[in-house]
mmCIF file of C-alpha atoms in Angstrom:
data_model
loop_
_atom_site.group_PDB
_atom_site.id
_atom_site.type_symbol
_atom_site.label_atom_id
_atom_site.label_comp_id
_atom_site.label_asym_id
_atom_site.label_seq_id
_atom_site.Cartn_x
_atom_site.Cartn_y
_atom_site.Cartn_z
ATOM 1 C CA MET A 1 -0.042 -0.102 -0.107
ATOM 2 C CA GLY A 2 1.323 3.485 -0.698
ATOM 3 C CA GLN A 3 1.385 6.219 1.807
ATOM 4 C CA LEU A 4 -2.503 6.697 1.677
ATOM 5 C CA GLY A 5 -3.372 9.812 3.440
ATOM 6 C CA PHE A 6 0.048 10.999 4.559
ATOM 7 C CA ASP A 7 1.731 14.073 3.854
ATOM 8 C CA PHE A 8 4.823 15.499 5.454
ATOM 9 C CA GLY A 9 4.684 18.973 4.068
ATOM 10 C CA GLU A 10 3.347 21.746 5.858
ATOM 11 C CA GLN A 11 1.390 20.766 9.062
ATOM 12 C CA PRO A 12 -2.039 22.472 9.927
ATOM 13 C CA LYS A 13 -2.041 24.399 13.293
ATOM 14 C CA ARG A 14 -4.105 21.956 14.911
ATOM 15 C CA LEU A 15 -4.286 18.014 14.706
ATOM 16 C CA THR A 16 -6.504 15.888 16.816
ATOM 17 C CA ARG A 17 -5.553 12.618 18.103
ATOM 18 C CA VAL A 18 -8.239 9.993 17.727
ATOM 19 C CA THR A 19 -8.508 6.149 18.432
ATOM 20 C CA PRO A 20 -11.271 4.037 17.098
ATOM 21 C CA ALA A 21 -12.529 3.481 20.595
ATOM 22 C CA ARG A 22 -13.191 7.387 21.001
ATOM 23 C CA LEU A 23 -14.692 7.775 17.676
ATOM 24 C CA SER A 24 -17.097 4.831 18.184
ATOM 25 C CA THR A 25 -18.020 6.102 21.503
ATOM 26 C CA PHE A 26 -18.751 9.620 20.352
ATOM 27 C CA ASP A 27 -20.907 8.225 17.295
ATOM 28 C CA ASP A 28 -22.871 5.835 19.601
ATOM 29 C CA CYS A 29 -23.493 8.446 22.376
ATOM 30 C CA PRO A 30 -21.792 11.845 22.841
ATOM 31 C CA ARG A 31 -22.876 11.906 26.487
ATOM 32 C CA ARG A 32 -21.074 8.787 27.061
ATOM 33 C CA TYR A 33 -17.962 10.140 25.395
ATOM 34 C CA ARG A 34 -18.001 13.172 27.641
ATOM 35 C CA MET A 35 -18.329 10.958 30.827
ATOM 36 C CA ASN A 36 -15.741 8.760 29.745
ATOM 37 C CA TYR A 37 -13.098 11.033 28.459
ATOM 38 C CA LEU A 38 -13.848 14.491 29.733
ATOM 39 C CA ASP A 39 -15.630 14.588 32.914
ATOM 40 C CA ARG A 40 -13.438 14.642 35.986
ATOM 41 C CA PRO A 41 -13.888 13.003 38.414
ATOM 42 C CA THR A 42 -15.116 10.306 36.364
ATOM 43 C CA PRO A 43 -19.005 9.787 36.907
ATOM 44 C CA GLN A 44 -20.283 6.723 38.705
ATOM 45 C CA ARG A 45 -20.117 3.555 36.327
ATOM 46 C CA THR A 46 -21.787 0.053 36.655
ATOM 47 C CA GLY A 47 -19.711 -3.000 37.942
ATOM 48 C CA PRO A 48 -17.823 -5.257 35.768
ATOM 49 C CA TRP A 49 -19.707 -7.139 32.727
ATOM 50 C CA ALA A 50 -19.155 -10.689 32.280
ATOM 51 C CA HIS A 51 -18.580 -10.594 28.533
ATOM 52 C CA SER A 52 -16.013 -7.894 29.044
ATOM 53 C CA THR A 53 -14.358 -9.959 31.547
ATOM 54 C CA LEU A 54 -14.287 -13.140 29.427
ATOM 55 C CA GLY A 55 -13.051 -11.074 26.349
ATOM 56 C CA ALA A 56 -10.242 -9.519 28.364
ATOM 57 C CA VAL A 57 -9.042 -12.898 29.733
ATOM 58 C CA VAL A 58 -8.975 -14.433 26.062
ATOM 59 C CA HIS A 59 -7.116 -11.528 24.676
ATOM 60 C CA THR A 60 -4.480 -11.724 27.367
ATOM 61 C CA ALA A 61 -4.112 -15.594 27.035
ATOM 62 C CA LEU A 62 -3.577 -15.255 23.199
ATOM 63 C CA ARG A 63 -1.048 -12.355 23.737
ATOM 64 C CA GLU A 64 1.019 -14.282 26.106
ATOM 65 C CA LEU A 65 0.771 -17.424 23.973
ATOM 66 C CA PHE A 66 2.496 -15.761 21.122
ATOM 67 C CA ASP A 67 5.160 -14.485 23.406
ATOM 68 C CA LEU A 68 6.221 -18.082 24.108
ATOM 69 C CA PRO A 69 8.713 -20.041 21.906
ATOM 70 C CA VAL A 70 7.023 -21.821 19.034
ATOM 71 C CA GLN A 71 7.294 -25.303 20.543
ATOM 72 C CA ARG A 72 5.378 -24.085 23.621
ATOM 73 C CA ARG A 73 2.409 -22.838 21.697
ATOM 74 C CA THR A 74 0.243 -25.839 22.342
ATOM 75 C CA PRO A 75 -3.600 -26.142 22.941
ATOM 76 C CA GLU A 76 -2.846 -27.315 26.548
ATOM 77 C CA ARG A 77 -0.651 -24.086 27.218
ATOM 78 C CA ALA A 78 -3.184 -21.965 25.693
ATOM 79 C CA ALA A 79 -6.036 -23.340 27.774
ATOM 80 C CA ALA A 80 -3.761 -22.976 30.971
ATOM 81 C CA LEU A 81 -3.209 -19.457 30.387
ATOM 82 C CA VAL A 82 -6.950 -18.641 30.448
ATOM 83 C CA THR A 83 -7.081 -20.463 33.818
ATOM 84 C CA GLN A 84 -4.084 -18.399 34.972
ATOM 85 C CA HIS A 85 -5.597 -14.974 34.013
ATOM 86 C CA TRP A 86 -9.256 -15.927 34.760
ATOM 87 C CA LYS A 87 -11.440 -13.360 36.742
ATOM 88 C CA ASP A 88 -15.168 -14.008 37.946
ATOM 89 C CA GLY A 89 -16.115 -10.098 37.537
ATOM 90 C CA GLY A 90 -19.782 -9.733 36.187
ATOM 91 C CA PHE A 91 -20.738 -13.429 36.209
ATOM 92 C CA ALA A 92 -24.031 -14.306 38.065
ATOM 93 C CA ASP A 93 -22.125 -16.856 40.469
ATOM 94 C CA ALA A 94 -19.117 -19.057 40.805
ATOM 95 C CA GLU A 95 -20.985 -21.934 38.860
ATOM 96 C CA GLN A 96 -21.589 -19.712 35.726
ATOM 97 C CA ALA A 97 -18.018 -18.279 35.959
ATOM 98 C CA ALA A 98 -16.685 -21.729 36.047
ATOM 99 C CA ALA A 99 -18.758 -23.010 32.924
ATOM 100 C CA TYR A 100 -17.575 -19.972 31.067
ATOM 101 C CA ARG A 101 -13.955 -20.429 32.076
ATOM 102 C CA GLU A 102 -14.101 -23.901 30.542
ATOM 103 C CA ARG A 103 -15.645 -22.542 27.493
ATOM 104 C CA ALA A 104 -12.896 -20.067 27.123
ATOM 105 C CA ARG A 105 -10.221 -22.796 27.511
ATOM 106 C CA ARG A 106 -11.823 -24.840 24.755
ATOM 107 C CA TRP A 107 -12.017 -21.785 22.573
ATOM 108 C CA VAL A 108 -8.254 -20.941 22.789
ATOM 109 C CA ALA A 109 -7.327 -24.548 22.623
ATOM 110 C CA ASP A 110 -9.258 -25.111 19.499
ATOM 111 C CA TYR A 111 -7.973 -21.968 18.081
ATOM 112 C CA VAL A 112 -4.392 -23.159 18.555
ATOM 113 C CA GLU A 113 -5.087 -26.523 17.225
ATOM 114 C CA HIS A 114 -6.831 -25.349 14.018
ATOM 115 C CA ASN A 115 -4.753 -22.331 13.102
ATOM 116 C CA ASP A 116 -1.104 -21.877 12.295
ATOM 117 C CA VAL A 117 0.458 -20.203 15.280
ATOM 118 C CA SER A 118 4.160 -20.933 14.384
ATOM 119 C CA GLY A 119 4.824 -17.559 12.973
ATOM 120 C CA ASP A 120 5.985 -14.514 15.036
ATOM 121 C CA PRO A 121 3.686 -11.607 14.913
ATOM 122 C CA VAL A 122 4.999 -8.212 14.028
ATOM 123 C CA GLY A 123 2.990 -6.899 16.793
ATOM 124 C CA LEU A 124 0.928 -7.966 19.885
ATOM 125 C CA GLU A 125 -1.222 -5.307 21.226
ATOM 126 C CA ARG A 126 0.913 -2.956 19.205
ATOM 127 C CA TRP A 127 0.331 0.696 19.401
ATOM 128 C CA VAL A 128 0.322 2.165 15.871
ATOM 129 C CA SER A 129 -0.039 5.852 14.847
ATOM 130 C CA ALA A 130 -0.295 7.849 11.655
ATOM 131 C CA PRO A 131 -1.145 11.524 10.718
ATOM 132 C CA ALA A 132 -3.880 11.259 7.905
ATOM 133 C CA ALA A 133 -5.375 13.413 5.298
ATOM 134 C CA PRO A 134 -8.418 11.731 3.677
ATOM 135 C CA GLU A 135 -8.501 14.226 0.707
ATOM 136 C CA GLY A 136 -4.763 14.800 0.480
ATOM 137 C CA GLY A 137 -2.914 17.782 1.621
ATOM 138 C CA PRO A 138 -1.715 18.535 5.242
ATOM 139 C CA PRO A 139 -2.849 15.941 7.949
ATOM 140 C CA SER A 140 -6.059 16.821 9.475
ATOM 141 C CA LEU A 141 -6.062 14.236 12.354
ATOM 142 C CA ILE A 142 -3.783 11.577 13.791
ATOM 143 C CA VAL A 143 -5.444 8.031 13.992
ATOM 144 C CA GLU A 144 -3.913 5.619 16.433
ATOM 145 C CA GLY A 145 -4.620 2.690 18.554
ATOM 146 C CA ARG A 146 -3.663 -0.652 19.854
ATOM 147 C CA ALA A 147 -4.170 -3.694 17.522
ATOM 148 C CA ASP A 148 -4.659 -7.056 18.977
ATOM 149 C CA ARG A 149 -2.171 -8.659 16.607
ATOM 150 C CA ILE A 150 -0.291 -7.640 13.431
ATOM 151 C CA ASP A 151 0.916 -10.471 11.241
ATOM 152 C CA ALA A 152 3.326 -10.175 8.338
ATOM 153 C CA ARG A 153 2.465 -12.327 5.152
ATOM 154 C CA GLY A 154 4.077 -12.097 1.880
ATOM 155 C CA GLY A 155 5.811 -8.753 2.703
ATOM 156 C CA GLU A 156 2.471 -7.254 3.743
ATOM 157 C CA LEU A 157 0.931 -6.611 7.052
ATOM 158 C CA VAL A 158 -2.539 -8.282 8.345
ATOM 159 C CA ILE A 159 -4.431 -6.640 11.146
ATOM 160 C CA ILE A 160 -6.064 -9.281 13.290
ATOM 161 C CA ASP A 161 -8.904 -8.459 15.795
ATOM 162 C CA TYR A 162 -10.112 -11.259 18.302
ATOM 163 C CA LYS A 163 -13.781 -11.511 18.960
ATOM 164 C CA THR A 164 -15.732 -13.464 21.635
ATOM 165 C CA GLY A 165 -19.175 -11.997 21.475
ATOM 166 C CA ARG A 166 -22.684 -13.518 20.667
ATOM 167 C CA ARG A 167 -22.699 -12.678 16.794
ATOM 168 C CA THR A 168 -20.451 -14.505 14.352
ATOM 169 C CA PRO A 169 -18.685 -11.853 12.131
ATOM 170 C CA ASP A 170 -18.784 -12.031 8.285
ATOM 171 C CA GLN A 171 -16.603 -10.359 5.611
ATOM 172 C CA TYR A 172 -18.990 -7.463 5.349
ATOM 173 C CA GLU A 173 -18.490 -6.688 9.023
ATOM 174 C CA ALA A 174 -14.744 -6.948 8.683
ATOM 175 C CA ARG A 175 -14.951 -4.671 5.750
ATOM 176 C CA ALA A 176 -17.178 -2.092 7.464
ATOM 177 C CA SER A 177 -15.061 -2.061 10.743
ATOM 178 C CA GLN A 178 -13.790 1.544 11.263
ATOM 179 C CA ALA A 179 -11.341 0.272 13.840
ATOM 180 C CA LEU A 180 -9.696 -2.376 11.559
ATOM 181 C CA ALA A 181 -9.425 0.192 8.730
ATOM 182 C CA LEU A 182 -7.811 2.684 10.860
ATOM 183 C CA TYR A 183 -5.331 0.293 12.335
ATOM 184 C CA ALA A 184 -4.426 -0.738 8.843
ATOM 185 C CA VAL A 185 -3.544 2.807 7.880
ATOM 186 C CA ALA A 186 -1.867 3.381 11.059
ATOM 187 C CA ALA A 187 0.206 0.074 10.839
ATOM 188 C CA ALA A 188 1.318 0.804 7.306
ATOM 189 C CA ARG A 189 2.647 4.221 8.488
ATOM 190 C CA THR A 190 4.261 3.000 11.668
ATOM 191 C CA LEU A 191 5.802 -0.269 10.263
ATOM 192 C CA ARG A 192 6.477 1.103 6.874
ATOM 193 C CA ARG A 193 4.935 -1.829 5.065
ATOM 194 C CA PRO A 194 1.693 -2.162 2.908
ATOM 195 C CA CYS A 195 -1.314 -3.168 5.059
ATOM 196 C CA ARG A 196 -4.735 -3.841 3.457
ATOM 197 C CA ARG A 197 -6.086 -7.282 4.763
ATOM 198 C CA VAL A 198 -8.065 -7.193 8.006
ATOM 199 C CA GLU A 199 -9.578 -10.143 9.937
ATOM 200 C CA LEU A 200 -11.939 -10.852 12.675
ATOM 201 C CA HIS A 201 -11.174 -13.936 14.589
ATOM 202 C CA HIS A 202 -14.319 -15.229 16.296
ATOM 203 C CA LEU A 203 -13.261 -17.796 18.868
ATOM 204 C CA PRO A 204 -16.690 -19.104 20.131
ATOM 205 C CA SER A 205 -17.336 -20.193 16.227
ATOM 206 C CA GLY A 206 -13.951 -20.576 15.042
ATOM 207 C CA THR A 207 -14.848 -18.219 12.145
ATOM 208 C CA ILE A 208 -12.238 -16.012 10.362
ATOM 209 C CA ALA A 209 -13.957 -13.113 8.539
ATOM 210 C CA ALA A 210 -11.323 -11.456 6.351
ATOM 211 C CA ALA A 211 -11.497 -8.509 3.951
ATOM 212 C CA GLU A 212 -9.110 -6.809 1.562
ATOM 213 C CA HIS A 213 -9.244 -3.023 1.456
ATOM 214 C CA THR A 214 -8.588 -0.785 -1.262
ATOM 215 C CA ASP A 215 -7.275 2.713 -1.355
ATOM 216 C CA ASP A 216 -10.782 3.823 -1.959
ATOM 217 C CA SER A 217 -12.329 2.016 0.965
ATOM 218 C CA LEU A 218 -9.609 3.061 3.346
ATOM 219 C CA ARG A 219 -10.160 6.641 2.365
ATOM 220 C CA ARG A 220 -13.814 6.429 2.850
ATOM 221 C CA GLN A 221 -13.145 5.220 6.510
ATOM 222 C CA LEU A 222 -10.817 8.197 6.861
ATOM 223 C CA ARG A 223 -13.308 10.610 5.676
ATOM 224 C CA ARG A 224 -15.908 9.091 8.216
ATOM 225 C CA ALA A 225 -13.263 9.504 10.868
ATOM 226 C CA GLU A 226 -12.680 13.044 9.830
ATOM 227 C CA GLU A 227 -16.222 14.046 10.037
ATOM 228 C CA THR A 228 -16.686 12.507 13.539
ATOM 229 C CA THR A 229 -13.529 14.245 14.624
ATOM 230 C CA THR A 230 -14.706 17.568 13.479
ATOM 231 C CA ASP A 231 -18.137 17.167 15.469
ATOM 232 C CA LEU A 232 -16.104 15.948 18.449
ATOM 233 C CA ARG A 233 -13.712 18.922 18.355
ATOM 234 C CA THR A 234 -16.526 21.374 18.053
ATOM 235 C CA ALA A 235 -18.422 19.925 20.956
ATOM 236 C CA THR A 236 -15.181 19.731 23.095
ATOM 237 C CA ASP A 237 -14.466 23.411 22.286
ATOM 238 C CA THR A 238 -17.969 24.537 22.964
ATOM 239 C CA LEU A 239 -17.835 22.770 26.397
ATOM 240 C CA ALA A 240 -14.550 24.479 27.248
ATOM 241 C CA GLN A 241 -16.091 27.772 26.404
ATOM 242 C CA GLY A 242 -18.930 27.319 29.055
ATOM 243 C CA GLY A 243 -21.443 25.339 27.004
ATOM 244 C CA ASP A 244 -24.076 23.213 28.834
ATOM 245 C CA PRO A 245 -22.661 19.708 29.146
ATOM 246 C CA ASP A 246 -25.912 17.857 28.420
ATOM 247 C CA GLU A 247 -26.574 19.930 25.345
ATOM 248 C CA VAL A 248 -23.346 20.022 23.913
ATOM 249 C CA PHE A 249 -22.951 16.218 24.361
ATOM 250 C CA PRO A 250 -26.522 14.946 24.310
ATOM 251 C CA ALA A 251 -27.352 11.408 25.118
ATOM 252 C CA ARG A 252 -28.206 9.281 22.181
ATOM 253 C CA THR A 253 -30.498 6.931 23.977
ATOM 254 C CA GLY A 254 -31.713 3.440 22.637
ATOM 255 C CA ARG A 255 -31.654 -0.244 23.408
ATOM 256 C CA HIS A 256 -27.916 0.085 24.073
ATOM 257 C CA CYS A 257 -28.448 2.161 27.371
ATOM 258 C CA ALA A 258 -29.462 -1.073 28.986
ATOM 259 C CA TRP A 259 -25.660 -2.066 29.074
ATOM 260 C CA CYS A 260 -23.914 1.256 29.170
ATOM 261 C CA ASP A 261 -21.268 1.588 31.620
ATOM 262 C CA PHE A 262 -22.452 5.243 32.773
ATOM 263 C CA ARG A 263 -26.095 4.172 33.219
ATOM 264 C CA PRO A 264 -26.067 4.991 36.931
ATOM 265 C CA SER A 265 -25.142 8.487 36.096
ATOM 266 C CA CYS A 266 -27.342 9.195 33.244
ATOM 267 C CA ALA A 267 -31.155 9.629 33.951
ATOM 268 C CA ASP A 268 -32.049 9.747 30.148
ATOM 269 C CA GLY A 269 -30.317 6.237 29.764
ATOM 270 C CA ARG A 270 -32.225 4.888 32.718
ATOM 271 C CA GLN A 271 -35.383 6.078 31.182
ATOM 272 C CA ALA A 272 -34.672 4.576 27.819
ATOM 273 C CA ALA A 273 -34.026 0.987 28.623
ATOM 274 C CA GLN A 274 -34.319 -1.376 31.550
ATOM 275 C CA ALA A 275 -30.942 -2.318 32.917
ATOM 276 C CA ALA A 276 -29.241 -5.396 31.643
ATOM 277 C CA LEU A 277 -27.945 -8.226 33.785
ATOM 278 C CA PRO A 278 -24.095 -8.124 33.986
ATOM 279 C CA TRP A 279 -23.813 -11.547 32.286
ATOM 280 C CA GLU A 280 -26.766 -10.957 29.615
ATOM 281 C CA LEU A 281 -24.290 -10.318 26.606
ATOM 282 C CA LEU A 282 -22.409 -13.614 27.146
ATOM 283 C CA ALA A 283 -22.244 -15.766 24.031
ATOM 284 C CA PRO A 284 -24.708 -18.614 24.068
ATOM 285 C CA ARG A 285 -23.724 -21.795 25.969
ATOM 286 C CA GLY A 286 -21.871 -24.348 23.690
ATOM 287 C CA ASP A 287 -24.337 -26.974 24.200
ATOM 288 C CA GLY A 288 -27.020 -24.546 22.355
ATOM 289 C CA ALA A 289 -28.672 -23.231 25.356
ATOM 290 C CA MET A 290 -28.820 -19.532 25.832
ATOM 291 C CA THR A 291 -27.095 -17.780 28.756
ATOM 292 C CA GLU A 292 -28.974 -17.606 31.955
#
């Protein structure tokens, strides 16, 4: 991939650093963005969510697995790493936590057994960053973030993101993911190699959903990021000038309010949806039964 979106000539007076997580949060709900990134002290949050606990453990286990010598990257070792890092936060009780611990052990063991893990990734939870200009000219933003895994294949980079949620992703989701696209742009700049391919590795189903980006598709994602960044910057500046916090960063209510971390601090969110149980977003049980 060429140096898409990069320009090292005259710099604009102001560049905004953005991550996929910040952009996604602002798009989903400006008020949640404000509470998470701007309000100090941080408003009251919910307790842990079981699906987040499980996802974090699986990510940690896979990261540490690739830190090991190739001969030690076995299914048994992968499962043992899940046990080593397991936490019970957000689960209904010890029995449910134990059941999902075993599921997670099986996921990572199957992943190692059925996928080639002999190569050494270029990056594990690697921070990548790049100045970007969607329409050419001086950069208007700096896109950055931490990719789960970056592989090198045939002289090009591949962005890999692990998923442990309820829904099995497909190639369309991989292509539509702004996060993966921005990681691809930033990785190409940081590591000085082409990066077009992005993959979602869904451990519960064993699915790998992949997409190949083009210059045009990456440019579209950069334009989208720039539009969100402009709105975000305007809201932040207005707040700093004394604007009303709830008007400048309005709540974007909906079903997602049921599992928002800042539900205890948002009356609009509490009115919009009944609170979800902390374990409600877990993937279904392996035997076909839904979560409790």
